[in-house]
mmCIF file of C-alpha atoms in Angstrom:
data_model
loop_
_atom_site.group_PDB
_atom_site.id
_atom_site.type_symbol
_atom_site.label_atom_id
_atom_site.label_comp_id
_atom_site.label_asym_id
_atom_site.label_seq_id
_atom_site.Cartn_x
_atom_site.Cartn_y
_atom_site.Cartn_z
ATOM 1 C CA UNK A 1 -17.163 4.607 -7.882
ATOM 2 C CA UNK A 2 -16.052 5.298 -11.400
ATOM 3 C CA UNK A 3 -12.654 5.476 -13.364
ATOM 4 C CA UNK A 4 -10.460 3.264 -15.656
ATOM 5 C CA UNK A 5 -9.809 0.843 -12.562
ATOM 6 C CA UNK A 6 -13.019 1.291 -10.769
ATOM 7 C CA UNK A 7 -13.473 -1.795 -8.815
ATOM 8 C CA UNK A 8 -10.144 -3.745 -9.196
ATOM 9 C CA UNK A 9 -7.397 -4.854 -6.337
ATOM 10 C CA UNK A 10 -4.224 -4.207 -6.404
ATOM 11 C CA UNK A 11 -1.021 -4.597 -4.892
ATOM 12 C CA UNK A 12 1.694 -2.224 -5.510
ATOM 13 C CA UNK A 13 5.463 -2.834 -4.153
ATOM 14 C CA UNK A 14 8.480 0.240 -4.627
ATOM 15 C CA UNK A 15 6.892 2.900 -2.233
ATOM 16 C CA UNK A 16 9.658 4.608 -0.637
ATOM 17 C CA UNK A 17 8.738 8.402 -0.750
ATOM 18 C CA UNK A 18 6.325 9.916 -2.857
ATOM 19 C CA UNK A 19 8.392 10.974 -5.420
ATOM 20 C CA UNK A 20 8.881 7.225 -5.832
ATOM 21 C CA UNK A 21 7.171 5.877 -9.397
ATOM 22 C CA UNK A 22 5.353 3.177 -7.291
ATOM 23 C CA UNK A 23 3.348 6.289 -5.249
ATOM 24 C CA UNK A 24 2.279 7.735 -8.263
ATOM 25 C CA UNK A 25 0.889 4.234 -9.611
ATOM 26 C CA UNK A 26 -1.024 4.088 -6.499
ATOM 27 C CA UNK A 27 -2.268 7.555 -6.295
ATOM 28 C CA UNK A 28 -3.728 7.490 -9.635
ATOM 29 C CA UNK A 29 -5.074 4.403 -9.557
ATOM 30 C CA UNK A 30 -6.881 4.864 -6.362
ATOM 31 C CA UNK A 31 -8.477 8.502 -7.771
ATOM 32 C CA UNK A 32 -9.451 6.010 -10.680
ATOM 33 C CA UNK A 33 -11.661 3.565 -8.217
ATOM 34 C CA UNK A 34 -8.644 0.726 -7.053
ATOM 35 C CA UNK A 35 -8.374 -0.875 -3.856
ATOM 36 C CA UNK A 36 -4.575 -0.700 -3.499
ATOM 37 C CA UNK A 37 -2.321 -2.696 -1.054
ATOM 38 C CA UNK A 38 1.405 -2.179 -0.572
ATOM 39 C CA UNK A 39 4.382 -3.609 0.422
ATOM 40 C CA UNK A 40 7.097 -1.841 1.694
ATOM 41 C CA UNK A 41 10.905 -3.036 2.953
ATOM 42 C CA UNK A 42 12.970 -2.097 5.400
ATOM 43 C CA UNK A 43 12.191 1.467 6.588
ATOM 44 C CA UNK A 44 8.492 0.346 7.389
ATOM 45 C CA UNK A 45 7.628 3.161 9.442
ATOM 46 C CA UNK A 46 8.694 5.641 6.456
ATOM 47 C CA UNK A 47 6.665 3.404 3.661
ATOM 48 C CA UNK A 48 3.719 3.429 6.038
ATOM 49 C CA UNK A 49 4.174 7.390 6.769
ATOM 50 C CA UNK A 50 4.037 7.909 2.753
ATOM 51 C CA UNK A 51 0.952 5.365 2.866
ATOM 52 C CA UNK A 52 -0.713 7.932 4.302
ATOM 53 C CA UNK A 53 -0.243 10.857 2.083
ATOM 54 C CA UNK A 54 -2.474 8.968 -0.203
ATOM 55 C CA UNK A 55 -5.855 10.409 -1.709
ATOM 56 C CA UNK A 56 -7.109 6.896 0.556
ATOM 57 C CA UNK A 57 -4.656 5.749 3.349
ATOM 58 C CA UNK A 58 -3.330 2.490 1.991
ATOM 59 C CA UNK A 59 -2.575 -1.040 4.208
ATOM 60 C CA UNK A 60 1.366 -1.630 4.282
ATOM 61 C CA UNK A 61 2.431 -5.399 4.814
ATOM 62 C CA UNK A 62 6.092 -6.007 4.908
ATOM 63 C CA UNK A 63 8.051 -7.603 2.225
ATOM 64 C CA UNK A 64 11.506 -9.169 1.629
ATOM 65 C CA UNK A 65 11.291 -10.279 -1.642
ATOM 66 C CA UNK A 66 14.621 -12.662 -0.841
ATOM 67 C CA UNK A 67 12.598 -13.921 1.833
ATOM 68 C CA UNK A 68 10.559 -17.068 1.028
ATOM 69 C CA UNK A 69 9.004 -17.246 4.049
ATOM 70 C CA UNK A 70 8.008 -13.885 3.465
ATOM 71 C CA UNK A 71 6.821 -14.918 0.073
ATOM 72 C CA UNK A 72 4.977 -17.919 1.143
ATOM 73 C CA UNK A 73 2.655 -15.685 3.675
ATOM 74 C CA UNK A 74 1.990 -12.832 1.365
ATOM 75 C CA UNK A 75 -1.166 -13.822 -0.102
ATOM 76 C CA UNK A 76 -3.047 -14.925 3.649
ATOM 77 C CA UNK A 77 -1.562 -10.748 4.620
ATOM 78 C CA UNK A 78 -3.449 -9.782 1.351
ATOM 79 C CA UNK A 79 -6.398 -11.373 1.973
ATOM 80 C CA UNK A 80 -6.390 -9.330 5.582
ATOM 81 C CA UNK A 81 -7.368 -6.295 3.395
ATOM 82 C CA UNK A 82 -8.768 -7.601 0.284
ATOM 83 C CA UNK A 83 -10.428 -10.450 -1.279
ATOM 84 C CA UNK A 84 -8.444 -11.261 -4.230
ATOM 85 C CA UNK A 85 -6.321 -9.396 -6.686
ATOM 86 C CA UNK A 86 -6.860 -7.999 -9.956
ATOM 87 C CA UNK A 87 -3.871 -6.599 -10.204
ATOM 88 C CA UNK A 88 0.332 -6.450 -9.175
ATOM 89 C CA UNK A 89 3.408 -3.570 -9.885
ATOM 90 C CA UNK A 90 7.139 -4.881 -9.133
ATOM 91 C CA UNK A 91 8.376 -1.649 -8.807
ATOM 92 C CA UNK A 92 11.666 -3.133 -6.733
ATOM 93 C CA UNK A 93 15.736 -3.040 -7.923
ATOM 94 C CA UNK A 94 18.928 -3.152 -5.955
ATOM 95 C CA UNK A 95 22.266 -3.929 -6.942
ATOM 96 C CA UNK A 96 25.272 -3.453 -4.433
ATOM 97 C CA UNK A 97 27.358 -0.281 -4.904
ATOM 98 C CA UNK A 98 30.305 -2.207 -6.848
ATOM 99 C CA UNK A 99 27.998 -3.367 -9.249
ATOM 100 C CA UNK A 100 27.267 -0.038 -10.205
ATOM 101 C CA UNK A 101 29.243 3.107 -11.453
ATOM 102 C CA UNK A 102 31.865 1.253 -13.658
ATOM 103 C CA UNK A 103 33.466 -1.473 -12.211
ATOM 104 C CA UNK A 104 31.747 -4.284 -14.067
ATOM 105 C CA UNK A 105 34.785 -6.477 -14.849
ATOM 106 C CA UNK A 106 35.757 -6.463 -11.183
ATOM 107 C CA UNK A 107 32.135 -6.915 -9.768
ATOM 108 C CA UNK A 108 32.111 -10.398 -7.881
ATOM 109 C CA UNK A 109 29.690 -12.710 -8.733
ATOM 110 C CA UNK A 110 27.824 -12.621 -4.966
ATOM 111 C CA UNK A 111 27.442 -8.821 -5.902
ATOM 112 C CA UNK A 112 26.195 -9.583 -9.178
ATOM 113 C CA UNK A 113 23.718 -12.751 -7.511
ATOM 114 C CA UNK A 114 22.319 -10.422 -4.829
ATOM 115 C CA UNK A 115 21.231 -7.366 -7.863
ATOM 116 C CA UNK A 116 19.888 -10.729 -10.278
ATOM 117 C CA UNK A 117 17.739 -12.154 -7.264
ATOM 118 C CA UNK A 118 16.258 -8.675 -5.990
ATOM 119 C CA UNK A 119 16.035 -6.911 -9.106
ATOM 120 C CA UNK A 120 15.208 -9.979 -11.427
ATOM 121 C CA UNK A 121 13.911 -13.338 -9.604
ATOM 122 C CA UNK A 122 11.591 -11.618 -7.781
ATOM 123 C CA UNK A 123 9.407 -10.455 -10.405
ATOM 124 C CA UNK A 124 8.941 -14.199 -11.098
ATOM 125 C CA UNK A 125 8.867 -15.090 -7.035
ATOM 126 C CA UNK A 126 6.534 -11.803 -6.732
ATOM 127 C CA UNK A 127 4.283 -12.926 -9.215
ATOM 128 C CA UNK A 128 3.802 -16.850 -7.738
ATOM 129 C CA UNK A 129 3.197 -15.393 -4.522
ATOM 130 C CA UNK A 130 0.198 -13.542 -5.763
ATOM 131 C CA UNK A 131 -1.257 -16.251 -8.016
ATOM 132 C CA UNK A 132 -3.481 -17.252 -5.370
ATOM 133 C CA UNK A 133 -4.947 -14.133 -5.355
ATOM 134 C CA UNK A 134 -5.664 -14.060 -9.246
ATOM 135 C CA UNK A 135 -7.534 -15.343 -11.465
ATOM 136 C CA UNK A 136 -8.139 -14.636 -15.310
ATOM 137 C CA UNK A 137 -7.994 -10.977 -16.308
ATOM 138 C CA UNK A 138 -5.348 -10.173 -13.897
ATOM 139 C CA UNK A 139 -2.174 -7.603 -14.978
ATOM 140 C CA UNK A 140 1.036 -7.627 -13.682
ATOM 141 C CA UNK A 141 2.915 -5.140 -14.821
ATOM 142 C CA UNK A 142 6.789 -4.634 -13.881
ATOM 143 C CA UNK A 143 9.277 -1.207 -14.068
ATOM 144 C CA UNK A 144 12.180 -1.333 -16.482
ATOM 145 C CA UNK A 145 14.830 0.853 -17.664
ATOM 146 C CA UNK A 146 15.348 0.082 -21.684
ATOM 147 C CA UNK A 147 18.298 -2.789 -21.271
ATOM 148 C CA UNK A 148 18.360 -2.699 -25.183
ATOM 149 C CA UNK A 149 21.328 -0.969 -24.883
ATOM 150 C CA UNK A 150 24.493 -0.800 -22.356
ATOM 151 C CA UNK A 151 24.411 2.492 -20.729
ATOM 152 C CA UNK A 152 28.140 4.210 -19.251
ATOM 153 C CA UNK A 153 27.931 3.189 -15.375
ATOM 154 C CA UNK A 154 24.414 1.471 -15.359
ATOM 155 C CA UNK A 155 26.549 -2.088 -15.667
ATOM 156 C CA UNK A 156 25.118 -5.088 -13.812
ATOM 157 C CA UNK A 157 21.878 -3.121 -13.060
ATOM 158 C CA UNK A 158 21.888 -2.982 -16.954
ATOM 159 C CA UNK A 159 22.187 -6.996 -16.946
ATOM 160 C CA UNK A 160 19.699 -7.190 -14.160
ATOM 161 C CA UNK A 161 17.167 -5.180 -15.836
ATOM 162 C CA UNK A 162 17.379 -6.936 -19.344
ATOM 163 C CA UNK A 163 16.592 -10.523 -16.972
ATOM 164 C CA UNK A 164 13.965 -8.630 -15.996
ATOM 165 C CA UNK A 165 12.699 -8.163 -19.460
ATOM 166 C CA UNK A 166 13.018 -11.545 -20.208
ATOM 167 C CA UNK A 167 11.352 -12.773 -17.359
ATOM 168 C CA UNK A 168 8.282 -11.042 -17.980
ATOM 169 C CA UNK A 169 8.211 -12.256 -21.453
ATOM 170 C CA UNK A 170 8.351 -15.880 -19.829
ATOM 171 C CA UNK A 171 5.634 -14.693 -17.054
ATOM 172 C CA UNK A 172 3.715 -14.316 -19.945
ATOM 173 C CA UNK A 173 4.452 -17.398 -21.650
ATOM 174 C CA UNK A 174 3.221 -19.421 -18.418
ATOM 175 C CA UNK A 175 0.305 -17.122 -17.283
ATOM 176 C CA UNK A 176 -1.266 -16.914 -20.428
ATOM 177 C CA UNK A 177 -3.026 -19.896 -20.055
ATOM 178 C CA UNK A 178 -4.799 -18.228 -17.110
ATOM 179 C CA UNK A 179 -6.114 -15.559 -18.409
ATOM 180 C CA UNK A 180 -3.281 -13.290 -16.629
ATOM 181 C CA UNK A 181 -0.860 -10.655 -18.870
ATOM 182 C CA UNK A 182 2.622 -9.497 -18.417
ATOM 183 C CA UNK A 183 3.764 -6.239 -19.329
ATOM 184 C CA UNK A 184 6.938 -4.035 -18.669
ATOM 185 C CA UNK A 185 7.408 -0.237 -18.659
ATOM 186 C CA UNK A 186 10.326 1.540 -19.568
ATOM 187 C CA UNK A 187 10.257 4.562 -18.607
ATOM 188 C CA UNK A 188 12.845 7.499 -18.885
ATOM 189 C CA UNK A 189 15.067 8.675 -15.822
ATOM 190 C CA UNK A 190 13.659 10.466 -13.091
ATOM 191 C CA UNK A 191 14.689 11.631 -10.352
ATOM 192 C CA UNK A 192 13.884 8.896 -7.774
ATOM 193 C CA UNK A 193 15.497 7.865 -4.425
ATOM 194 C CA UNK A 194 16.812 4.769 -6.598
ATOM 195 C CA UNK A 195 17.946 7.093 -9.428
ATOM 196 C CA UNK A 196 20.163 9.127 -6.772
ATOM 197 C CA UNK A 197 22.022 5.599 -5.800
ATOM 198 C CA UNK A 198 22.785 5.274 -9.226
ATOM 199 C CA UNK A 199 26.668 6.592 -10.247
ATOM 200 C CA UNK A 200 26.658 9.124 -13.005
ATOM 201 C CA UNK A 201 22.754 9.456 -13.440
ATOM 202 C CA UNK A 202 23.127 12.863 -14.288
ATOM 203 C CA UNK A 203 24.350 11.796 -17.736
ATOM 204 C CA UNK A 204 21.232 10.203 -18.126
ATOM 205 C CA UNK A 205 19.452 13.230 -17.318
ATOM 206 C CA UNK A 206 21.222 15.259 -19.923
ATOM 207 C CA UNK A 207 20.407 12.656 -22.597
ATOM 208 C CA UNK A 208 17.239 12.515 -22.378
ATOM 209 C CA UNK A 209 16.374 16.320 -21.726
ATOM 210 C CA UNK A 210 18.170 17.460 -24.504
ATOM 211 C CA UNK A 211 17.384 14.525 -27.578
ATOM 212 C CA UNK A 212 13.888 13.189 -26.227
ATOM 213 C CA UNK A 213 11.863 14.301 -29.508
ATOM 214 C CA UNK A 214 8.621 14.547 -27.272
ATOM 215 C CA UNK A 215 11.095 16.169 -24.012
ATOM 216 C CA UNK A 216 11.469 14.784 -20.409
ATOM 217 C CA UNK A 217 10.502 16.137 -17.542
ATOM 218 C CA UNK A 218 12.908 14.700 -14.955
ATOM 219 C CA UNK A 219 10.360 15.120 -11.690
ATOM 220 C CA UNK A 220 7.119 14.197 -12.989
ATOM 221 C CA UNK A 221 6.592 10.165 -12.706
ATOM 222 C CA UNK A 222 2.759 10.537 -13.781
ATOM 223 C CA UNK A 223 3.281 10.227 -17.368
ATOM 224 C CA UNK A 224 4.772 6.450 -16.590
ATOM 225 C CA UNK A 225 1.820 5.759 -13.541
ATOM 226 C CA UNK A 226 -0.508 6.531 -16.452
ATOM 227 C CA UNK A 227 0.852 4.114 -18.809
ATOM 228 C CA UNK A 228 0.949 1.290 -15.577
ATOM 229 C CA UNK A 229 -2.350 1.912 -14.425
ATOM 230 C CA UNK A 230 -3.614 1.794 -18.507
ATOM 231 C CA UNK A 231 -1.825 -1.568 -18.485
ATOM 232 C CA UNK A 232 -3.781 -2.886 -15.100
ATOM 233 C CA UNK A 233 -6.963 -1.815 -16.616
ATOM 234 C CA UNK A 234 -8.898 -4.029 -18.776
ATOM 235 C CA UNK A 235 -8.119 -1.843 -22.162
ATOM 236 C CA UNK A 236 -5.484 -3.918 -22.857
ATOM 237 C CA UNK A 237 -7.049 -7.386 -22.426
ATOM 238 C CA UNK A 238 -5.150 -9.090 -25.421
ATOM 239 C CA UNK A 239 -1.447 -7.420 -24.433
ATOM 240 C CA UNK A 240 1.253 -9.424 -22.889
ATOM 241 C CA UNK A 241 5.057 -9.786 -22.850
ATOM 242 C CA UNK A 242 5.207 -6.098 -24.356
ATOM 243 C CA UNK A 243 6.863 -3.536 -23.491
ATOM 244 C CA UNK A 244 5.967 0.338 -23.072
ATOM 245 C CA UNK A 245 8.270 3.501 -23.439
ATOM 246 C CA UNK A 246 7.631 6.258 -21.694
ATOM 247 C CA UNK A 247 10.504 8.188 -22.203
ATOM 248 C CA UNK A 248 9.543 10.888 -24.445
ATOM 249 C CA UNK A 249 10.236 8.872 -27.523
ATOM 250 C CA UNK A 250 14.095 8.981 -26.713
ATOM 251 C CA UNK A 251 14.605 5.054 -27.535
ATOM 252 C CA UNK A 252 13.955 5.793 -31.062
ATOM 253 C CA UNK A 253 16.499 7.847 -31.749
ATOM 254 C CA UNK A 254 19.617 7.149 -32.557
ATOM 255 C CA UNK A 255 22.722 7.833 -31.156
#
């Protein structure tokens, strides 16, 4: 077994097809030597039927991430497949459909707690469920879309995302002194089942097609599984609470 993650465990959440970001984290980590483990929600049998279309079939355990219960149990389903983890990806956002598209000053606040606790507090809840699993070396490593700036119909998603940010930062702050990292990456839009619930994202895709200094390809998620998977390796052993573009270099540029 060789490759930048030969040996290490990991646990990788967001599979929903394999156009999803989170199925190109695990591909390419697997065809560089991981273990991987994934969590899926909801449409089980579809997450476990896209399991399979991986260079290694890959375990699926069930997750709710506003499920504590859920939560609590996560490591003991881990451990049914692998020893310990080396590694974790929150690949996982939701906000309800009025929270979205531009109705921010009318979004209610039960809309705007249900996108903070799914697409926010669980990259904190995500992460303490694993710690058992970890130990000093460990990466987590979390998907963000830039929430430097407000974007036209992105709204509480927008808010969501820049928690998110934050909270990784924090994650950092606390895990430090055990040896584990947090990191975020930002990549540029792509054409996702997430990026299709998202009002408007064709504006995004125009943006970043036409000013990205480096271009965008709008259907290939690799570039942003290679950055992840560089981030769960040990090359970056003294990294944490950064955060990676991928996005062609279009967050430089200005407006």
């Amino acid at each position: 077994m060789s490759g930048l993650l030969a040996g290490k465990r990991l646990l990788v959440t967001g599979v929903i097809t394999d156009a999803s970001i989170a199925f190109s984290v695990a591909k390419l980590a697997q065809e560089n030597g991981a273990k991987v483990v994934l969590t899926g929600f909801g449409r089980m049998s579809l997450v476990e039927r896209i399991a399979k279309r991986l260079p290694e079939p890959a375990p699926v355990i069930e997750l709710d991430v506003t499920n504590q219960e859920q939560l609590d149990g996560l490591a003991d389903r881990v451990r049914e497949h692998v020893d310990g983890l080396d590694g974790v990806v929150h690949s996982i956002g939701f906000a309800p459909q009025n929270a979205l598209g531009g109705a921010f000053l009318e979004t209610t606040w039960e809309e705007v707690a249900q996108a903070l606790q799914v697409s926010t507090y669980s990259y904190k809840s995500l992460a303490a469920a694993c710690l058992p699993l970890m130990q000093a070396g460990g990466s987590i490593v979390g998907m963000t879309f830039d929430a430097t700036k407000a974007y036209p119909l992105y709204d509480w998603m927008g808010v969501a995302k820049a928690g998110l940010e934050s909270a990784s930062r924090y994650l950092a702050l606390h895990l430090g002194k055990q040896g584990i990292r947090s990191n975020m990456v930002s990549a540029g839009p792509l054409r996702t089942m997430a990026a299709k619930s998202i009002p408007g994202f064709s504006d995004f895709e125009d943006a970043w097609t036409q000013r990205a200094p480096l271009g965008w390809n709008l259907t290939d998620p690799e570039p942003t599984a290679r950055a992840v998977c560089a981030l769960l390796s040990d090359w970056f052993p003294a990294t944490t609470g950064e955060m990676v573009h991928v996005d062609g270099g279009y967050h430089a540029i200005a407006a």
